[in-house]
Amino acid sequence: MFKYFEPNKIFAITSKAPKYVLFLFIVVLTIGLTEALILSPEDYKQSDAARIMYVHVPAAWIALGIFSSLALLSIVSFIFKNKNFSLIAKSLAPSGFVFNIIALVTGSIWGKPTWGTWWAWDARITSMLILALFYGMYLLAWRIYEDKEQVVKVTSLIAILGVVNVPIIKFSVDWWNTLHQPASINILSTNVTIHASMLIPLGVMTAAFALFSLLIFLMKYNTELIKVKNKGLDRL
Amino acid sequence: MINEIISMNGYGAYVWSAFAFTLISFTALYFVTKLQLSKEQKRFASKFGSLNIEKARAARSQNINREILSNTSNI
């Protein structure tokens, strides 16, 4: 099955895909921003401050999703000794880190008008900060270690240790008393406590953010493959 | 209408700064990644150019190398 993921086979696609993904991202983002900033209604409690949700929530979802993928790819790469999976994981990490920072900063901006403070050492916020630290360590490890075997081991360990934090982030609002509101959407149940007029823009913005992370992943993955090929030319 | 959108019932500074931070982060990440990619493509083209005919032929026999070169000519 892994032969379908071989760089020689997929580079023809990954090298051409970014321009189409960029176009699609711009279209979906334009629709999302129009819906989020103009068409969607204000919240009955938080008024227009609730519009920050349209950037904060998708950024947090994607940061969590990417870190979970990093851990999964690290495990697969470690078990099957497949270097391509560690390259895919390495290429995913930068966008995950940026989404994590966006979730923290926009959450802080949202906190001021709703809670009266920019920051609180609350369970959800603190666990998101810990996730950003794991992302930071993961990216730093790729820069520090020269030896390929060693860097794969270290980054896999960071991803596997860090993924323990993902369910803590998810359930922190249920396990502890926090300032953060509980989840309004649960993919495991049909109990959605958000109106369609807000759910649709949230979905469109999530799609736009997912397209952006795909775009960055493709560009980063192409960069990593060319780096490998550059080393190959040196050996000729 | 425009004033309402800008002021956002008094929350404009918070809402617009959150959206601006997101879009600036996107733009910065996109251009940094693009710069890294074009740097590696240029390095590949320059290394390929310095190969002798036989080595260049051997390198060209790989699909991926041909693909990189064709993309490099577009930058």
PDB file of C-alpha atoms in Angstrom:
ATOM      1  CA  MET A   1       0.000   0.000   0.000  1.00  0.00           C
ATOM      2  CA  PHE A   2       2.895   2.360   0.900  1.00  0.00           C
ATOM      3  CA  LYS A   3       4.203   2.235  -2.691  1.00  0.00           C
ATOM      4  CA  TYR A   4       1.398   4.637  -3.697  1.00  0.00           C
ATOM      5  CA  PHE A   5       2.904   7.233  -1.339  1.00  0.00           C
ATOM      6  CA  GLU A   6       6.387   7.047  -2.826  1.00  0.00           C
ATOM      7  CA  PRO A   7       7.779  10.527  -3.644  1.00  0.00           C
ATOM      8  CA  ASN A   8       8.547   9.535  -7.254  1.00  0.00           C
ATOM      9  CA  LYS A   9       4.883   8.722  -7.798  1.00  0.00           C
ATOM     10  CA  ILE A  10       3.244  11.636  -6.003  1.00  0.00           C
ATOM     11  CA  PHE A  11       5.632  14.495  -6.841  1.00  0.00           C
ATOM     12  CA  ALA A  12       3.972  14.986 -10.244  1.00  0.00           C
ATOM     13  CA  ILE A  13       0.724  15.728  -8.357  1.00  0.00           C
ATOM     14  CA  THR A  14       2.147  17.606  -5.362  1.00  0.00           C
ATOM     15  CA  SER A  15       4.209  19.929  -7.582  1.00  0.00           C
ATOM     16  CA  LYS A  16       1.215  20.990  -9.697  1.00  0.00           C
ATOM     17  CA  ALA A  17      -1.505  20.992  -7.028  1.00  0.00           C
ATOM     18  CA  PRO A  18      -0.545  24.180  -5.048  1.00  0.00           C
ATOM     19  CA  LYS A  19      -1.773  26.659  -7.704  1.00  0.00           C
ATOM     20  CA  TYR A  20      -5.219  24.977  -7.834  1.00  0.00           C
ATOM     21  CA  VAL A  21      -5.421  24.724  -4.048  1.00  0.00           C
ATOM     22  CA  LEU A  22      -4.435  28.419  -3.741  1.00  0.00           C
ATOM     23  CA  PHE A  23      -7.212  29.431  -6.150  1.00  0.00           C
ATOM     24  CA  LEU A  24      -9.794  27.314  -4.306  1.00  0.00           C
ATOM     25  CA  PHE A  25      -8.581  28.673  -0.939  1.00  0.00           C
ATOM     26  CA  ILE A  26      -9.023  32.307  -2.087  1.00  0.00           C
ATOM     27  CA  VAL A  27     -12.567  31.583  -3.357  1.00  0.00           C
ATOM     28  CA  VAL A  28     -13.654  29.714  -0.192  1.00  0.00           C
ATOM     29  CA  LEU A  29     -11.982  32.285   2.116  1.00  0.00           C
ATOM     30  CA  THR A  30     -13.754  35.170   0.338  1.00  0.00           C
ATOM     31  CA  ILE A  31     -17.126  33.441   0.797  1.00  0.00           C
ATOM     32  CA  GLY A  32     -16.259  32.596   4.410  1.00  0.00           C
ATOM     33  CA  LEU A  33     -15.182  36.152   5.306  1.00  0.00           C
ATOM     34  CA  THR A  34     -18.326  37.640   3.725  1.00  0.00           C
ATOM     35  CA  GLU A  35     -20.512  35.228   5.696  1.00  0.00           C
ATOM     36  CA  ALA A  36     -18.541  35.616   8.951  1.00  0.00           C
ATOM     37  CA  LEU A  37     -18.214  39.417   8.961  1.00  0.00           C
ATOM     38  CA  ILE A  38     -21.363  40.596   7.156  1.00  0.00           C
ATOM     39  CA  LEU A  39     -24.082  38.001   6.604  1.00  0.00           C
ATOM     40  CA  SER A  40     -24.108  35.988   9.845  1.00  0.00           C
ATOM     41  CA  PRO A  41     -26.180  37.389  12.739  1.00  0.00           C
ATOM     42  CA  GLU A  42     -24.710  38.790  15.945  1.00  0.00           C
ATOM     43  CA  ASP A  43     -24.906  36.631  19.072  1.00  0.00           C
ATOM     44  CA  TYR A  44     -27.732  37.448  21.502  1.00  0.00           C
ATOM     45  CA  LYS A  45     -25.340  37.394  24.488  1.00  0.00           C
ATOM     46  CA  GLN A  46     -21.908  38.354  23.123  1.00  0.00           C
ATOM     47  CA  SER A  47     -23.110  40.580  20.280  1.00  0.00           C
ATOM     48  CA  ASP A  48     -20.563  41.005  17.448  1.00  0.00           C
ATOM     49  CA  ALA A  49     -17.624  39.826  19.610  1.00  0.00           C
ATOM     50  CA  ALA A  50     -18.828  36.276  18.854  1.00  0.00           C
ATOM     51  CA  ARG A  51     -17.637  36.717  15.236  1.00  0.00           C
ATOM     52  CA  ILE A  52     -14.092  35.998  16.503  1.00  0.00           C
ATOM     53  CA  MET A  53     -15.346  32.398  16.741  1.00  0.00           C
ATOM     54  CA  TYR A  54     -15.092  32.128  12.922  1.00  0.00           C
ATOM     55  CA  VAL A  55     -11.291  32.334  13.064  1.00  0.00           C
ATOM     56  CA  HIS A  56     -10.641  31.046  16.586  1.00  0.00           C
ATOM     57  CA  VAL A  57     -12.552  27.740  16.406  1.00  0.00           C
ATOM     58  CA  PRO A  58     -11.345  26.514  12.956  1.00  0.00           C
ATOM     59  CA  ALA A  59      -7.746  27.429  13.893  1.00  0.00           C
ATOM     60  CA  ALA A  60      -7.997  25.375  17.119  1.00  0.00           C
ATOM     61  CA  TRP A  61      -9.645  22.420  15.331  1.00  0.00           C
ATOM     62  CA  ILE A  62      -6.974  22.326  12.630  1.00  0.00           C
ATOM     63  CA  ALA A  63      -4.094  22.722  15.116  1.00  0.00           C
ATOM     64  CA  LEU A  64      -5.454  19.706  17.036  1.00  0.00           C
ATOM     65  CA  GLY A  65      -6.107  17.713  13.858  1.00  0.00           C
ATOM     66  CA  ILE A  66      -2.610  18.313  12.513  1.00  0.00           C
ATOM     67  CA  PHE A  67      -0.932  17.353  15.783  1.00  0.00           C
ATOM     68  CA  SER A  68      -2.970  14.117  15.906  1.00  0.00           C
ATOM     69  CA  SER A  69      -1.838  13.421  12.308  1.00  0.00           C
ATOM     70  CA  LEU A  70       1.788  14.078  13.307  1.00  0.00           C
ATOM     71  CA  ALA A  71       1.529  11.457  16.041  1.00  0.00           C
ATOM     72  CA  LEU A  72      -0.154   8.938  13.727  1.00  0.00           C
ATOM     73  CA  LEU A  73       2.397   9.495  10.947  1.00  0.00           C
ATOM     74  CA  SER A  74       5.246   9.253  13.472  1.00  0.00           C
ATOM     75  CA  ILE A  75       3.949   5.897  14.735  1.00  0.00           C
ATOM     76  CA  VAL A  76       3.530   4.560  11.163  1.00  0.00           C
ATOM     77  CA  SER A  77       6.962   5.882  10.178  1.00  0.00           C
ATOM     78  CA  PHE A  78       8.546   4.366  13.296  1.00  0.00           C
ATOM     79  CA  ILE A  79       6.911   0.931  12.883  1.00  0.00           C
ATOM     80  CA  PHE A  80       7.380   0.544   9.122  1.00  0.00           C
ATOM     81  CA  LYS A  81      10.673   2.500   8.907  1.00  0.00           C
ATOM     82  CA  ASN A  82       9.164   4.568   6.091  1.00  0.00           C
ATOM     83  CA  LYS A  83      11.057   7.873   5.741  1.00  0.00           C
ATOM     84  CA  ASN A  84       8.387   9.415   3.535  1.00  0.00           C
ATOM     85  CA  PHE A  85       5.881   9.455   6.405  1.00  0.00           C
ATOM     86  CA  SER A  86       8.300  11.413   8.572  1.00  0.00           C
ATOM     87  CA  LEU A  87       8.742  13.881   5.656  1.00  0.00           C
ATOM     88  CA  ILE A  88       4.938  14.241   5.433  1.00  0.00           C
ATOM     89  CA  ALA A  89       4.782  14.831   9.210  1.00  0.00           C
ATOM     90  CA  LYS A  90       7.618  17.387   9.028  1.00  0.00           C
ATOM     91  CA  SER A  91       5.782  19.238   6.230  1.00  0.00           C
ATOM     92  CA  LEU A  92       2.519  19.371   8.186  1.00  0.00           C
ATOM     93  CA  ALA A  93       3.998  20.810  11.385  1.00  0.00           C
ATOM     94  CA  PRO A  94       4.581  24.501  10.387  1.00  0.00           C
ATOM     95  CA  SER A  95       0.937  25.158   9.468  1.00  0.00           C
ATOM     96  CA  GLY A  96      -0.229  23.321  12.615  1.00  0.00           C
ATOM     97  CA  PHE A  97       2.002  25.536  14.748  1.00  0.00           C
ATOM     98  CA  VAL A  98       0.732  28.735  13.073  1.00  0.00           C
ATOM     99  CA  PHE A  99      -2.901  27.615  13.563  1.00  0.00           C
ATOM    100  CA  ASN A 100      -2.124  26.921  17.235  1.00  0.00           C
ATOM    101  CA  ILE A 101      -0.714  30.457  17.646  1.00  0.00           C
ATOM    102  CA  ILE A 102      -3.751  31.931  15.828  1.00  0.00           C
ATOM    103  CA  ALA A 103      -6.089  30.010  18.183  1.00  0.00           C
ATOM    104  CA  LEU A 104      -4.210  31.336  21.246  1.00  0.00           C
ATOM    105  CA  VAL A 105      -4.007  34.959  20.052  1.00  0.00           C
ATOM    106  CA  THR A 106      -7.598  35.207  18.773  1.00  0.00           C
ATOM    107  CA  GLY A 107      -8.781  33.439  21.940  1.00  0.00           C
ATOM    108  CA  SER A 108      -6.960  36.056  23.986  1.00  0.00           C
ATOM    109  CA  ILE A 109      -8.529  38.872  21.937  1.00  0.00           C
ATOM    110  CA  TRP A 110     -11.978  37.262  22.405  1.00  0.00           C
ATOM    111  CA  GLY A 111     -11.340  36.842  26.140  1.00  0.00           C
ATOM    112  CA  LYS A 112     -11.005  40.576  26.793  1.00  0.00           C
ATOM    113  CA  PRO A 113     -14.585  41.630  25.879  1.00  0.00           C
ATOM    114  CA  THR A 114     -16.219  38.426  27.183  1.00  0.00           C
ATOM    115  CA  TRP A 115     -14.254  37.576  30.358  1.00  0.00           C
ATOM    116  CA  GLY A 116     -12.657  40.963  30.990  1.00  0.00           C
ATOM    117  CA  THR A 117      -9.111  39.595  30.705  1.00  0.00           C
ATOM    118  CA  TRP A 118      -6.630  38.839  27.923  1.00  0.00           C
ATOM    119  CA  TRP A 119      -5.330  35.687  29.615  1.00  0.00           C
ATOM    120  CA  ALA A 120      -6.377  33.225  32.305  1.00  0.00           C
ATOM    121  CA  TRP A 121      -4.540  30.092  33.458  1.00  0.00           C
ATOM    122  CA  ASP A 122      -7.643  28.135  32.625  1.00  0.00           C
ATOM    123  CA  ALA A 123      -7.564  24.391  31.711  1.00  0.00           C
ATOM    124  CA  ARG A 124      -8.421  24.814  27.997  1.00  0.00           C
ATOM    125  CA  ILE A 125      -6.120  27.785  27.401  1.00  0.00           C
ATOM    126  CA  THR A 126      -3.206  26.282  29.335  1.00  0.00           C
ATOM    127  CA  SER A 127      -3.497  22.942  27.544  1.00  0.00           C
ATOM    128  CA  MET A 128      -3.530  24.773  24.174  1.00  0.00           C
ATOM    129  CA  LEU A 129      -0.371  26.623  25.261  1.00  0.00           C
ATOM    130  CA  ILE A 130       1.227  23.256  26.117  1.00  0.00           C
ATOM    131  CA  LEU A 131       0.308  22.029  22.611  1.00  0.00           C
ATOM    132  CA  ALA A 132       2.079  25.092  21.135  1.00  0.00           C
ATOM    133  CA  LEU A 133       5.167  24.170  23.199  1.00  0.00           C
ATOM    134  CA  PHE A 134       5.076  20.624  21.805  1.00  0.00           C
ATOM    135  CA  TYR A 135       4.773  22.050  18.270  1.00  0.00           C
ATOM    136  CA  GLY A 136       7.741  24.330  19.038  1.00  0.00           C
ATOM    137  CA  MET A 137       9.847  21.420  20.336  1.00  0.00           C
ATOM    138  CA  TYR A 138       8.893  19.308  17.294  1.00  0.00           C
ATOM    139  CA  LEU A 139       9.953  22.014  14.821  1.00  0.00           C
ATOM    140  CA  LEU A 140      13.091  22.832  16.795  1.00  0.00           C
ATOM    141  CA  ALA A 141      14.154  19.158  16.886  1.00  0.00           C
ATOM    142  CA  TRP A 142      14.092  19.039  13.062  1.00  0.00           C
ATOM    143  CA  ARG A 143      16.452  22.039  13.031  1.00  0.00           C
ATOM    144  CA  ILE A 144      18.808  20.903  15.810  1.00  0.00           C
ATOM    145  CA  TYR A 145      19.525  17.255  14.955  1.00  0.00           C
ATOM    146  CA  GLU A 146      21.669  16.517  11.903  1.00  0.00           C
ATOM    147  CA  ASP A 147      21.487  12.717  12.074  1.00  0.00           C
ATOM    148  CA  LYS A 148      18.403  11.463  10.158  1.00  0.00           C
ATOM    149  CA  GLU A 149      17.787   8.372  12.325  1.00  0.00           C
ATOM    150  CA  GLN A 150      18.094  10.380  15.515  1.00  0.00           C
ATOM    151  CA  VAL A 151      15.826  13.219  14.377  1.00  0.00           C
ATOM    152  CA  VAL A 152      13.076  10.774  13.355  1.00  0.00           C
ATOM    153  CA  LYS A 153      13.282   9.104  16.793  1.00  0.00           C
ATOM    154  CA  VAL A 154      13.246  12.400  18.710  1.00  0.00           C
ATOM    155  CA  THR A 155      10.414  14.003  16.684  1.00  0.00           C
ATOM    156  CA  SER A 156       8.338  10.785  16.885  1.00  0.00           C
ATOM    157  CA  LEU A 157       8.781  10.765  20.659  1.00  0.00           C
ATOM    158  CA  ILE A 158       7.716  14.444  20.912  1.00  0.00           C
ATOM    159  CA  ALA A 159       4.639  13.814  18.713  1.00  0.00           C
ATOM    160  CA  ILE A 160       3.603  10.691  20.642  1.00  0.00           C
ATOM    161  CA  LEU A 161       4.076  12.371  24.054  1.00  0.00           C
ATOM    162  CA  GLY A 162       2.314  15.529  22.850  1.00  0.00           C
ATOM    163  CA  VAL A 163      -0.728  13.730  21.480  1.00  0.00           C
ATOM    164  CA  VAL A 164      -1.640  12.729  25.068  1.00  0.00           C
ATOM    165  CA  ASN A 165      -2.496  16.417  25.488  1.00  0.00           C
ATOM    166  CA  VAL A 166      -5.074  16.345  22.634  1.00  0.00           C
ATOM    167  CA  PRO A 167      -7.890  14.558  24.549  1.00  0.00           C
ATOM    168  CA  ILE A 168      -7.025  16.726  27.588  1.00  0.00           C
ATOM    169  CA  ILE A 169      -7.671  19.849  25.451  1.00  0.00           C
ATOM    170  CA  LYS A 170     -10.900  18.359  24.087  1.00  0.00           C
ATOM    171  CA  PHE A 171     -12.373  17.318  27.447  1.00  0.00           C
ATOM    172  CA  SER A 172     -10.820  20.047  29.633  1.00  0.00           C
ATOM    173  CA  VAL A 173     -14.080  22.027  29.562  1.00  0.00           C
ATOM    174  CA  ASP A 174     -15.985  18.978  30.882  1.00  0.00           C
ATOM    175  CA  TRP A 175     -13.410  17.745  33.427  1.00  0.00           C
ATOM    176  CA  TRP A 176     -12.634  21.078  35.122  1.00  0.00           C
ATOM    177  CA  ASN A 177     -14.476  24.272  35.974  1.00  0.00           C
ATOM    178  CA  THR A 178     -13.217  26.663  33.340  1.00  0.00           C
ATOM    179  CA  LEU A 179     -13.978  30.100  31.944  1.00  0.00           C
ATOM    180  CA  HIS A 180     -14.072  28.549  28.487  1.00  0.00           C
ATOM    181  CA  GLN A 181     -17.515  27.607  27.194  1.00  0.00           C
ATOM    182  CA  PRO A 182     -18.286  23.896  26.535  1.00  0.00           C
ATOM    183  CA  ALA A 183     -18.258  22.534  22.974  1.00  0.00           C
ATOM    184  CA  SER A 184     -21.187  23.648  20.788  1.00  0.00           C
ATOM    185  CA  ILE A 185     -20.499  20.995  18.154  1.00  0.00           C
ATOM    186  CA  ASN A 186     -19.731  17.335  18.716  1.00  0.00           C
ATOM    187  CA  ILE A 187     -18.898  15.166  15.717  1.00  0.00           C
ATOM    188  CA  LEU A 188     -19.853  12.059  17.716  1.00  0.00           C
ATOM    189  CA  SER A 189     -23.402  13.243  18.426  1.00  0.00           C
ATOM    190  CA  THR A 190     -26.205  15.085  16.650  1.00  0.00           C
ATOM    191  CA  ASN A 191     -26.597  17.448  19.601  1.00  0.00           C
ATOM    192  CA  VAL A 192     -25.523  20.759  18.004  1.00  0.00           C
ATOM    193  CA  THR A 193     -26.169  23.867  20.109  1.00  0.00           C
ATOM    194  CA  ILE A 194     -25.358  26.388  17.403  1.00  0.00           C
ATOM    195  CA  HIS A 195     -27.860  27.805  14.897  1.00  0.00           C
ATOM    196  CA  ALA A 196     -27.426  27.052  11.177  1.00  0.00           C
ATOM    197  CA  SER A 197     -26.926  30.775  10.444  1.00  0.00           C
ATOM    198  CA  MET A 198     -23.675  30.561  12.457  1.00  0.00           C
ATOM    199  CA  LEU A 199     -22.842  26.921  11.729  1.00  0.00           C
ATOM    200  CA  ILE A 200     -22.621  27.478   7.937  1.00  0.00           C
ATOM    201  CA  PRO A 201     -20.042  30.332   8.094  1.00  0.00           C
ATOM    202  CA  LEU A 202     -18.118  28.309  10.665  1.00  0.00           C
ATOM    203  CA  GLY A 203     -18.077  25.346   8.260  1.00  0.00           C
ATOM    204  CA  VAL A 204     -16.993  27.517   5.312  1.00  0.00           C
ATOM    205  CA  MET A 205     -14.184  29.124   7.336  1.00  0.00           C
ATOM    206  CA  THR A 206     -13.055  25.660   8.523  1.00  0.00           C
ATOM    207  CA  ALA A 207     -12.933  24.514   4.887  1.00  0.00           C
ATOM    208  CA  ALA A 208     -10.875  27.617   3.963  1.00  0.00           C
ATOM    209  CA  PHE A 209      -8.430  26.991   6.822  1.00  0.00           C
ATOM    210  CA  ALA A 210      -8.132  23.303   5.866  1.00  0.00           C
ATOM    211  CA  LEU A 211      -7.345  24.332   2.270  1.00  0.00           C
ATOM    212  CA  PHE A 212      -4.687  26.740   3.530  1.00  0.00           C
ATOM    213  CA  SER A 213      -3.025  24.026   5.611  1.00  0.00           C
ATOM    214  CA  LEU A 214      -3.134  21.726   2.550  1.00  0.00           C
ATOM    215  CA  LEU A 215      -1.499  24.471   0.458  1.00  0.00           C
ATOM    216  CA  ILE A 216       1.321  25.008   2.969  1.00  0.00           C
ATOM    217  CA  PHE A 217       1.756  21.254   3.384  1.00  0.00           C
ATOM    218  CA  LEU A 218       2.140  20.746  -0.398  1.00  0.00           C
ATOM    219  CA  MET A 219       4.660  23.584  -0.740  1.00  0.00           C
ATOM    220  CA  LYS A 220       6.652  22.408   2.287  1.00  0.00           C
ATOM    221  CA  TYR A 221       6.580  18.763   1.133  1.00  0.00           C
ATOM    222  CA  ASN A 222       7.871  19.773  -2.322  1.00  0.00           C
ATOM    223  CA  THR A 223      10.650  21.774  -0.616  1.00  0.00           C
ATOM    224  CA  GLU A 224      11.645  18.739   1.476  1.00  0.00           C
ATOM    225  CA  LEU A 225      11.671  16.435  -1.566  1.00  0.00           C
ATOM    226  CA  ILE A 226      13.848  18.851  -3.547  1.00  0.00           C
ATOM    227  CA  LYS A 227      16.220  19.050  -0.548  1.00  0.00           C
ATOM    228  CA  VAL A 228      16.533  15.244  -0.658  1.00  0.00           C
ATOM    229  CA  LYS A 229      17.136  15.356  -4.425  1.00  0.00           C
ATOM    230  CA  ASN A 230      19.772  18.098  -3.952  1.00  0.00           C
ATOM    231  CA  LYS A 231      21.667  15.752  -1.629  1.00  0.00           C
ATOM    232  CA  GLY A 232      21.251  13.020  -4.269  1.00  0.00           C
ATOM    233  CA  LEU A 233      22.914  15.248  -6.884  1.00  0.00           C
ATOM    234  CA  ASP A 234      25.856  15.783  -4.519  1.00  0.00           C
ATOM    235  CA  ARG A 235      26.364  12.015  -4.348  1.00  0.00           C
ATOM    236  CA  LEU A 236      26.415  11.559  -8.151  1.00  0.00           C
TER     237      LEU A 236
ATOM    238  CA  MET B   1     -24.185  50.092   6.944  1.00  0.00           C
ATOM    239  CA  ILE B   2     -20.384  50.458   6.537  1.00  0.00           C
ATOM    240  CA  ASN B   3     -20.091  52.200   9.922  1.00  0.00           C
ATOM    241  CA  GLU B   4     -22.010  49.317  11.530  1.00  0.00           C
ATOM    242  CA  ILE B   5     -19.658  46.786   9.967  1.00  0.00           C
ATOM    243  CA  ILE B   6     -16.600  48.740  11.117  1.00  0.00           C
ATOM    244  CA  SER B   7     -17.817  49.418  14.663  1.00  0.00           C
ATOM    245  CA  MET B   8     -19.393  45.957  15.216  1.00  0.00           C
ATOM    246  CA  ASN B   9     -21.503  47.332  18.095  1.00  0.00           C
ATOM    247  CA  GLY B  10     -18.381  48.578  19.866  1.00  0.00           C
ATOM    248  CA  TYR B  11     -16.446  45.302  19.388  1.00  0.00           C
ATOM    249  CA  GLY B  12     -14.817  46.346  16.092  1.00  0.00           C
ATOM    250  CA  ALA B  13     -11.304  46.661  17.513  1.00  0.00           C
ATOM    251  CA  TYR B  14     -11.447  43.094  18.866  1.00  0.00           C
ATOM    252  CA  VAL B  15     -13.117  41.490  15.839  1.00  0.00           C
ATOM    253  CA  TRP B  16     -11.001  43.240  13.183  1.00  0.00           C
ATOM    254  CA  SER B  17      -7.733  42.687  15.041  1.00  0.00           C
ATOM    255  CA  ALA B  18      -8.483  38.937  15.378  1.00  0.00           C
ATOM    256  CA  PHE B  19      -9.238  38.638  11.641  1.00  0.00           C
ATOM    257  CA  ALA B  20      -6.253  40.840  10.710  1.00  0.00           C
ATOM    258  CA  PHE B  21      -3.873  38.755  12.850  1.00  0.00           C
ATOM    259  CA  THR B  22      -5.140  35.575  11.157  1.00  0.00           C
ATOM    260  CA  LEU B  23      -4.757  36.954   7.623  1.00  0.00           C
ATOM    261  CA  ILE B  24      -1.314  38.456   8.326  1.00  0.00           C
ATOM    262  CA  SER B  25      -0.162  35.092   9.760  1.00  0.00           C
ATOM    263  CA  PHE B  26      -1.462  33.321   6.634  1.00  0.00           C
ATOM    264  CA  THR B  27       0.309  35.765   4.317  1.00  0.00           C
ATOM    265  CA  ALA B  28       3.601  35.540   6.240  1.00  0.00           C
ATOM    266  CA  LEU B  29       3.552  31.719   6.346  1.00  0.00           C
ATOM    267  CA  TYR B  30       2.673  31.518   2.632  1.00  0.00           C
ATOM    268  CA  PHE B  31       5.527  33.811   1.542  1.00  0.00           C
ATOM    269  CA  VAL B  32       8.116  32.238   3.871  1.00  0.00           C
ATOM    270  CA  THR B  33       7.202  28.759   2.550  1.00  0.00           C
ATOM    271  CA  LYS B  34       7.236  29.979  -1.067  1.00  0.00           C
ATOM    272  CA  LEU B  35      10.655  31.577  -0.548  1.00  0.00           C
ATOM    273  CA  GLN B  36      12.077  28.333   0.905  1.00  0.00           C
ATOM    274  CA  LEU B  37      10.666  26.363  -2.044  1.00  0.00           C
ATOM    275  CA  SER B  38      12.056  28.658  -4.734  1.00  0.00           C
ATOM    276  CA  LYS B  39      15.450  28.715  -2.947  1.00  0.00           C
ATOM    277  CA  GLU B  40      15.665  24.902  -3.075  1.00  0.00           C
ATOM    278  CA  GLN B  41      14.479  24.868  -6.718  1.00  0.00           C
ATOM    279  CA  LYS B  42      17.191  27.373  -7.679  1.00  0.00           C
ATOM    280  CA  ARG B  43      19.824  25.365  -5.773  1.00  0.00           C
ATOM    281  CA  PHE B  44      18.715  22.214  -7.623  1.00  0.00           C
ATOM    282  CA  ALA B  45      18.896  23.955 -11.017  1.00  0.00           C
ATOM    283  CA  SER B  46      22.359  25.332 -10.280  1.00  0.00           C
ATOM    284  CA  LYS B  47      23.672  21.928  -9.085  1.00  0.00           C
ATOM    285  CA  PHE B  48      22.138  20.236 -12.116  1.00  0.00           C
ATOM    286  CA  GLY B  49      23.763  22.791 -14.417  1.00  0.00           C
ATOM    287  CA  SER B  50      27.200  22.011 -13.012  1.00  0.00           C
ATOM    288  CA  LEU B  51      26.947  18.240 -13.738  1.00  0.00           C
ATOM    289  CA  ASN B  52      28.860  16.729 -16.660  1.00  0.00           C
ATOM    290  CA  ILE B  53      26.868  15.209 -19.560  1.00  0.00           C
ATOM    291  CA  GLU B  54      26.896  11.644 -18.234  1.00  0.00           C
ATOM    292  CA  LYS B  55      25.889  12.566 -14.707  1.00  0.00           C
ATOM    293  CA  ALA B  56      23.219  14.930 -16.043  1.00  0.00           C
ATOM    294  CA  ARG B  57      21.829  12.112 -18.203  1.00  0.00           C
ATOM    295  CA  ALA B  58      21.753   9.774 -15.181  1.00  0.00           C
ATOM    296  CA  ALA B  59      19.996  12.416 -13.083  1.00  0.00           C
ATOM    297  CA  ARG B  60      17.528  13.164 -15.867  1.00  0.00           C
ATOM    298  CA  SER B  61      16.529   9.487 -16.023  1.00  0.00           C
ATOM    299  CA  GLN B  62      14.553   9.994 -12.793  1.00  0.00           C
ATOM    300  CA  ASN B  63      11.012  11.322 -13.320  1.00  0.00           C
ATOM    301  CA  ILE B  64      11.131  13.406 -10.160  1.00  0.00           C
ATOM    302  CA  ASN B  65      14.286  15.262 -11.296  1.00  0.00           C
ATOM    303  CA  ARG B  66      12.691  16.074 -14.667  1.00  0.00           C
ATOM    304  CA  GLU B  67       9.599  17.289 -12.819  1.00  0.00           C
ATOM    305  CA  ILE B  68      11.692  19.570 -10.543  1.00  0.00           C
ATOM    306  CA  LEU B  69      13.524  21.010 -13.558  1.00  0.00           C
ATOM    307  CA  SER B  70      10.299  21.693 -15.427  1.00  0.00           C
ATOM    308  CA  ASN B  71       8.916  23.516 -12.351  1.00  0.00           C
ATOM    309  CA  THR B  72      12.173  25.426 -11.884  1.00  0.00           C
ATOM    310  CA  SER B  73      11.943  26.861 -15.388  1.00  0.00           C
ATOM    311  CA  ASN B  74       8.596  28.438 -14.357  1.00  0.00           C
ATOM    312  CA  ILE B  75       9.982  30.403 -11.413  1.00  0.00           C
TER     313      ILE B  75
END
